[in-house]
Short mmCIF file of C-alpha atoms and ligand atoms in Angstrom, two decimals:
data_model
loop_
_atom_site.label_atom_id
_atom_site.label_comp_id
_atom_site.label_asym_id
_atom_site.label_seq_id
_atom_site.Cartn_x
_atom_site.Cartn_y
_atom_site.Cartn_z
CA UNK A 1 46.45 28.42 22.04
CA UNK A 2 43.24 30.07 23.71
CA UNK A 3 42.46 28.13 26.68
CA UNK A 4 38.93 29.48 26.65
CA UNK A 5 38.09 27.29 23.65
CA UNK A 6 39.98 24.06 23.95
CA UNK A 7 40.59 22.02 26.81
CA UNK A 8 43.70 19.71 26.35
CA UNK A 9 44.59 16.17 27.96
CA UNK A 10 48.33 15.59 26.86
CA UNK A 11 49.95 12.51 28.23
CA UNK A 12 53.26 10.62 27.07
CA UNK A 13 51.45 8.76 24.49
CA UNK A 14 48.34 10.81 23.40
CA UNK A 15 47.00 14.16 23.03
CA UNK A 16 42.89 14.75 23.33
CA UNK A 17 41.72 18.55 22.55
CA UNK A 18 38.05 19.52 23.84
CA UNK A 19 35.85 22.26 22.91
CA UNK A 20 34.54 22.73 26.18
CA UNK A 21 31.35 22.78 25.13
CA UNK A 22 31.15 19.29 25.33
CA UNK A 23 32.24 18.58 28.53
CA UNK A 24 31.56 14.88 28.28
CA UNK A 25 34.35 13.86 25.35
CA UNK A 26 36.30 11.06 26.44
CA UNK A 27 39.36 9.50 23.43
CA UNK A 28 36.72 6.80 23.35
CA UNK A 29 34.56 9.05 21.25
CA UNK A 30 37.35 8.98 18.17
CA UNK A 31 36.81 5.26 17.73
CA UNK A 32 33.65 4.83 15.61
CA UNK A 33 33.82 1.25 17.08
CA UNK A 34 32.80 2.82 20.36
CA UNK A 35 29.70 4.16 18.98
CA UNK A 36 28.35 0.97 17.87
CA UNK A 37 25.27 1.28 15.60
CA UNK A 38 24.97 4.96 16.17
CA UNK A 39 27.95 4.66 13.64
CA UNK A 40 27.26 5.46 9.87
CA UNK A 41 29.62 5.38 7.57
CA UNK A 42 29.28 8.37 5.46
CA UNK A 43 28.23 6.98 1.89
CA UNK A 44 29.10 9.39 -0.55
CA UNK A 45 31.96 12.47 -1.12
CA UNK A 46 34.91 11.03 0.64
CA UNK A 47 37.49 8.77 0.96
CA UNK A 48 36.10 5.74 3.04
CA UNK A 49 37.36 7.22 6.57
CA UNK A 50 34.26 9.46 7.92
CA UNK A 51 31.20 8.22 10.08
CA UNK A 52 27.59 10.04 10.84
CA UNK A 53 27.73 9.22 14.64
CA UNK A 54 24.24 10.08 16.03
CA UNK A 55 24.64 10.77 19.96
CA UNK A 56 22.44 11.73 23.15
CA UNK A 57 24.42 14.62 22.69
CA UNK A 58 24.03 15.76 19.15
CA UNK A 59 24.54 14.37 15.54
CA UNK A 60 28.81 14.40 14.36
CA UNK A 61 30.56 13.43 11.52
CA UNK A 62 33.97 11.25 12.97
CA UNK A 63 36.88 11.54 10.43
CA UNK A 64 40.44 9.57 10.80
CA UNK A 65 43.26 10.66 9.15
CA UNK A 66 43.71 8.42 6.10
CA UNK A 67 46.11 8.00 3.30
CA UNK A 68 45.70 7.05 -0.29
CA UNK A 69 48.13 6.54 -2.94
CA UNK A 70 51.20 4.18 -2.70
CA UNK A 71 52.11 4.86 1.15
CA UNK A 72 49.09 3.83 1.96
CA UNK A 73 49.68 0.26 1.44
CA UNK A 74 52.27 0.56 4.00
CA UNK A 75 49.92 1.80 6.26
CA UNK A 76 46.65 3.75 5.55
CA UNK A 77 46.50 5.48 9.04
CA UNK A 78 50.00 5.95 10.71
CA UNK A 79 51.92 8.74 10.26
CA UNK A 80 55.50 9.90 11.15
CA UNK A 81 55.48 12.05 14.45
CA UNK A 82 56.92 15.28 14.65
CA UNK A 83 55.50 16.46 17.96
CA UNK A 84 51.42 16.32 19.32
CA UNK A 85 51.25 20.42 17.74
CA UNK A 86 52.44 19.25 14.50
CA UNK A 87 49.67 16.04 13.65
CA UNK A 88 47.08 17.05 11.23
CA UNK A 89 44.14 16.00 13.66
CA UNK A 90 45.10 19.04 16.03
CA UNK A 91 46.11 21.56 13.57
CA UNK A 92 42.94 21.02 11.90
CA UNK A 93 40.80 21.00 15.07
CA UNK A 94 42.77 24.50 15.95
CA UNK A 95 42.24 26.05 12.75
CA UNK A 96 38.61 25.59 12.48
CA UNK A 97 38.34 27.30 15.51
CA UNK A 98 40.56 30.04 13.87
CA UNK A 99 37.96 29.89 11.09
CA UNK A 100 34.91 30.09 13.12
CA UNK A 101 36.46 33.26 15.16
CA UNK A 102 36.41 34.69 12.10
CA UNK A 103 32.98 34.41 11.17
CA UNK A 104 33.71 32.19 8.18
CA UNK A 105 31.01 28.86 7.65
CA UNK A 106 32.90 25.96 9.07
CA UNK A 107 31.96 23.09 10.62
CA UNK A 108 32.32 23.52 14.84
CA UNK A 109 34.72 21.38 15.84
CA UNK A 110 33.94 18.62 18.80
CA UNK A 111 37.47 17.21 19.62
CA UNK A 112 40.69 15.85 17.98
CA UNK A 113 42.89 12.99 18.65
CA UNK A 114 46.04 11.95 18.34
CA UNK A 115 47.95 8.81 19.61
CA UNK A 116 51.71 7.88 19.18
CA UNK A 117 51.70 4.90 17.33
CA UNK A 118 55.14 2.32 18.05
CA UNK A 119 58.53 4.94 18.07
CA UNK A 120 57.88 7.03 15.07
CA UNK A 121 54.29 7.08 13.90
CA UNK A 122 50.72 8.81 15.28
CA UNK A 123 47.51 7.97 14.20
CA UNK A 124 44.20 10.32 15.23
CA UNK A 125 40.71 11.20 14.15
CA UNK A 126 38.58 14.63 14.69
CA UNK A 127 35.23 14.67 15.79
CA UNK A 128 32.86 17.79 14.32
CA UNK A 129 29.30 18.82 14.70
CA UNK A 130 27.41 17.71 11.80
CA UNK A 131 25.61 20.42 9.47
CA UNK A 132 22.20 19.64 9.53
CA UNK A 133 20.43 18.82 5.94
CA UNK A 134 23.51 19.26 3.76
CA UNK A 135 23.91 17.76 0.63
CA UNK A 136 28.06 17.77 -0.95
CA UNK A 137 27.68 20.10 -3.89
CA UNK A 138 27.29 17.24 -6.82
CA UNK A 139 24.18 16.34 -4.99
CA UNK A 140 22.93 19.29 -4.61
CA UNK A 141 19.36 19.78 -5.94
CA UNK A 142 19.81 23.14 -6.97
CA UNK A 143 23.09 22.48 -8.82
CA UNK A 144 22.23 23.63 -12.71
CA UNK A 145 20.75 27.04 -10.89
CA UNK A 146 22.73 29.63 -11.08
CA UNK A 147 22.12 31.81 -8.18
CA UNK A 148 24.23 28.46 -6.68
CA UNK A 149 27.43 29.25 -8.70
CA UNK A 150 27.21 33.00 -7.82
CA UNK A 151 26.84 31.85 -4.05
CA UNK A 152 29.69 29.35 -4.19
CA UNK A 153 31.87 32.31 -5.77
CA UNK A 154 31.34 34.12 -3.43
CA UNK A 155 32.02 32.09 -0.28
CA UNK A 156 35.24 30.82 -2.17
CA UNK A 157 36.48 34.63 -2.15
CA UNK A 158 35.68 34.87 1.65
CA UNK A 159 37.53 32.53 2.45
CA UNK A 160 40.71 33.79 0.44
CA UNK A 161 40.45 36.72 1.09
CA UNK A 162 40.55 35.86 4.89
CA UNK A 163 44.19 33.83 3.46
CA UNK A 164 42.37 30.61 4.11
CA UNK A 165 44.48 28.30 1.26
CA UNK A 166 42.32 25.11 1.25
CA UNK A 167 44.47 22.09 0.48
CA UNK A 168 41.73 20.27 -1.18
CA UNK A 169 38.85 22.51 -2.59
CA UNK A 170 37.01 19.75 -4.41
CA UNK A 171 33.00 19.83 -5.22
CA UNK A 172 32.20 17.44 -1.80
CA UNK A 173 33.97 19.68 0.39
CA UNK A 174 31.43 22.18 -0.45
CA UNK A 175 27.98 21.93 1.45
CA UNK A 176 24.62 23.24 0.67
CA UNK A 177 22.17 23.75 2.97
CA UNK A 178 19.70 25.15 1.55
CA UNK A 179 20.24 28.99 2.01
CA UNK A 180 23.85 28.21 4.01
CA UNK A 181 26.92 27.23 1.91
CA UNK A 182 29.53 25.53 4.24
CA UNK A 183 33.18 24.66 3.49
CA UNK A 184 34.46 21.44 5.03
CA UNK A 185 37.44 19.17 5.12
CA UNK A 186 40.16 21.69 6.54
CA UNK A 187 43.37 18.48 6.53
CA UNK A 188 46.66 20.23 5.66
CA UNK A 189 45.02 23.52 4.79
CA UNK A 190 46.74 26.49 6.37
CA UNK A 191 46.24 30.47 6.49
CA UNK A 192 48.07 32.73 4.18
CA UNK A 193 47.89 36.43 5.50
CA UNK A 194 48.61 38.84 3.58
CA UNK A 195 48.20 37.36 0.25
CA UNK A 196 47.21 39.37 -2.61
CA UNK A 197 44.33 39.11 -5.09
CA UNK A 198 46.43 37.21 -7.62
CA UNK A 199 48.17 34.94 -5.26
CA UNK A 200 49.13 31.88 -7.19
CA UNK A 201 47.66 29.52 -4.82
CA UNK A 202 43.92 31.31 -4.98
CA UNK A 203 44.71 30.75 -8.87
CA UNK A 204 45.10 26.95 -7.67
CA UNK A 205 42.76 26.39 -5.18
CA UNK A 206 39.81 27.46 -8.40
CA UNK A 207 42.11 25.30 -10.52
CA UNK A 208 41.28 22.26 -8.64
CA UNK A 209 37.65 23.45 -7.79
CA UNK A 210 37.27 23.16 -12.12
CA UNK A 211 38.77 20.12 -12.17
CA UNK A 212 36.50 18.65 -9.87
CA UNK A 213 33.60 20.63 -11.03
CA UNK A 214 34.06 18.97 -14.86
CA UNK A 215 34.39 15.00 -12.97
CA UNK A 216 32.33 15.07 -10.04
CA UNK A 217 28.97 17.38 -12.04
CA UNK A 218 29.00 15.01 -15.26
CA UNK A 219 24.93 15.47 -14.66
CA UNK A 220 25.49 18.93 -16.33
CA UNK A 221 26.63 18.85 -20.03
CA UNK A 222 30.10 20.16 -20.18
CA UNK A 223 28.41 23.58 -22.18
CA UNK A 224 26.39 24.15 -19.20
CA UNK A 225 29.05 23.01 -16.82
CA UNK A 226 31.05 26.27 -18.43
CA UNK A 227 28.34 28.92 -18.17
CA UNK A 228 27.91 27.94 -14.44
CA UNK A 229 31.61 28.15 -13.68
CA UNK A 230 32.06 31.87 -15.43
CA UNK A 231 29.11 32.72 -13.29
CA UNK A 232 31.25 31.39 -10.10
CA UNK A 233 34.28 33.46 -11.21
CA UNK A 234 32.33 36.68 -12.13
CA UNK A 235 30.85 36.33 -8.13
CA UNK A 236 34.64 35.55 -7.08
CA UNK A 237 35.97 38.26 -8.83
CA UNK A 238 32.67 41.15 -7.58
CA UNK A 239 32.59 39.84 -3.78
CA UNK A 240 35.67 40.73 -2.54
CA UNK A 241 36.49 42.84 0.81
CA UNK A 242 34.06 41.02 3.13
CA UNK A 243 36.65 37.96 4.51
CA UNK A 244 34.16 37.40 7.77
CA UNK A 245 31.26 38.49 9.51
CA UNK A 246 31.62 38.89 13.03
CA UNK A 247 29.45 35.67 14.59
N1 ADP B 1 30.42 18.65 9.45
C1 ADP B 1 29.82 17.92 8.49
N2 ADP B 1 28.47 17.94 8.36
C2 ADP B 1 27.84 17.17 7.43
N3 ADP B 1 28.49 16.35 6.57
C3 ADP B 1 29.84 16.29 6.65
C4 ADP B 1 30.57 17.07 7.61
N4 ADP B 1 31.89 16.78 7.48
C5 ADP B 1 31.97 15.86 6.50
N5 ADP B 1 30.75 15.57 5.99
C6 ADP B 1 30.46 14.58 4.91
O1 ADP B 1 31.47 13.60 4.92
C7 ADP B 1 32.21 13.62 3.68
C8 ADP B 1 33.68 13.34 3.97
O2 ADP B 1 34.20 14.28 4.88
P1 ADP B 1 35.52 15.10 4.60
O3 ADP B 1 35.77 15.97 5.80
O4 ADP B 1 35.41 15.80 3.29
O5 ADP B 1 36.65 13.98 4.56
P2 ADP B 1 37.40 13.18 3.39
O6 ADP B 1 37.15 13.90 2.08
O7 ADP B 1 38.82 13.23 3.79
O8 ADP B 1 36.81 11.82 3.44
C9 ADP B 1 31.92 15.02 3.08
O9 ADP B 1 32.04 15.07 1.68
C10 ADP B 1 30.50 15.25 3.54
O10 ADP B 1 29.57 14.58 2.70
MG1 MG B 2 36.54 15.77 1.58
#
């Protein structure tokens, strides 16, 4: 990887990546228990495992790598280990800067964790730069407008077309801010190059964004719900051939 935009700090038992920007990061910074009451746990659009931290150095959002379903009552935050290269904490940390190279509207990424946990497990967090003034989609006060849908149509198509195959496209890991639309939550996503327009997993990825549209924007009657997603797909469908801007 580009040594220019991570700095790495791999010992037997741990692996720390750095944007060098931040020349300060220490592992300490992916506890949230380190950052006492500058800690706030998000509230709303996730699963329980993300933390506003507000800093001398600027506002973050902390994530750790959590599990639901039945595995999780085994453990909610170990994983097996495969290798430091292989943990979800880096790869996402690594792609987001793949992202941002592109020009796509992703969160900058701060650092990423992860420690070995007893013989076979790992457990790690990622630490990101938190986008100012954003609201998750469902909250959204211009949700029942549709120059909204049209907008999130479009940046959906940027970022497939770009073969950017989000694991997880759900209404909260959509951000408004105002005029910016940002896409967020990057765990187990991967890029897809050279995927054409049909590729089943686009058809998936919107698949999952409907889903989530019909249980997560219940403030919208389902008629309206409708009109706003056909506006989404007809912006999808018109916006293609512009996968990034250069920054
Ligand atoms: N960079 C960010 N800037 C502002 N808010 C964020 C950012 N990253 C996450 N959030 C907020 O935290 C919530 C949870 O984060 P997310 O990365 O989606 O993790 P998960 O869904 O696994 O809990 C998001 O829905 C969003 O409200
Ligand atoms: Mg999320």
């Amino acid at each position: 990887m580009n040594s220019s935009t991570e700095a790495a700090l791999i010992t037997g038992s741990s692996a720390l990546l750095c944007n060098p920007a931040f020349n300060a990061v220490t592992g300490d910074w992916l506890d949230p228990g380190f950052w006492g009451d500058r800690a706030r746990l998000v509230a709303s659009g996730g699963r329980g495992g993300a933390w506003y931290i507000s800093a001398s150095e600027g506002e973050f959002v902390l994530r750790r790598y959590l599990r639901g379903g039945l595995v999780a009552r085994l453990s909610r935050a170990s994983y097996v280990f495969t290798g430091f290269n292989n943990t979800r904490s880096l790869r996402e940390f690594r792609l987001l800067l793949q992202l941002r190279a592109r020009g796509l509207p992703v969160p900058e990424p701060v650092a990423a964790l992860a420690r070995r946990s007893g013989l076979l497990f790992w457990q790690g967090a990622i630490l990101l730069r938190r986008i100012p003034r954003a609201h998750p989609l469902p909250e959204s006060p211009a949700l029942g407008e549709v120059d909204l849908w049209s907008r999130v149509g479009e940046l959906v198509r940027r970022f497939h077309d770009a073969g950017l195959d989000h694991a997880d496209l759900n209404c909260d890991n959509i951000l408004e801010a105002g005029e910016d639309l940002w896409l967020i939550d990057f765990d187990r996503c991967r890029l897809r190059p050279g995927s054409g327009p049909q590729a089943r997993w686009k058809q998936s990825n919107l698949r999952r964004l409907r889903r989530s549209v019909a249980k997560r924007c219940r403030v919208l009657p389902p008629e309206r719900q409708e009109e706003l997603w056909q506006q989404l797909l007809q912006a999808y469908a018109a916006s293609g051939g512009q996968p990034g801007r250069p920054l």
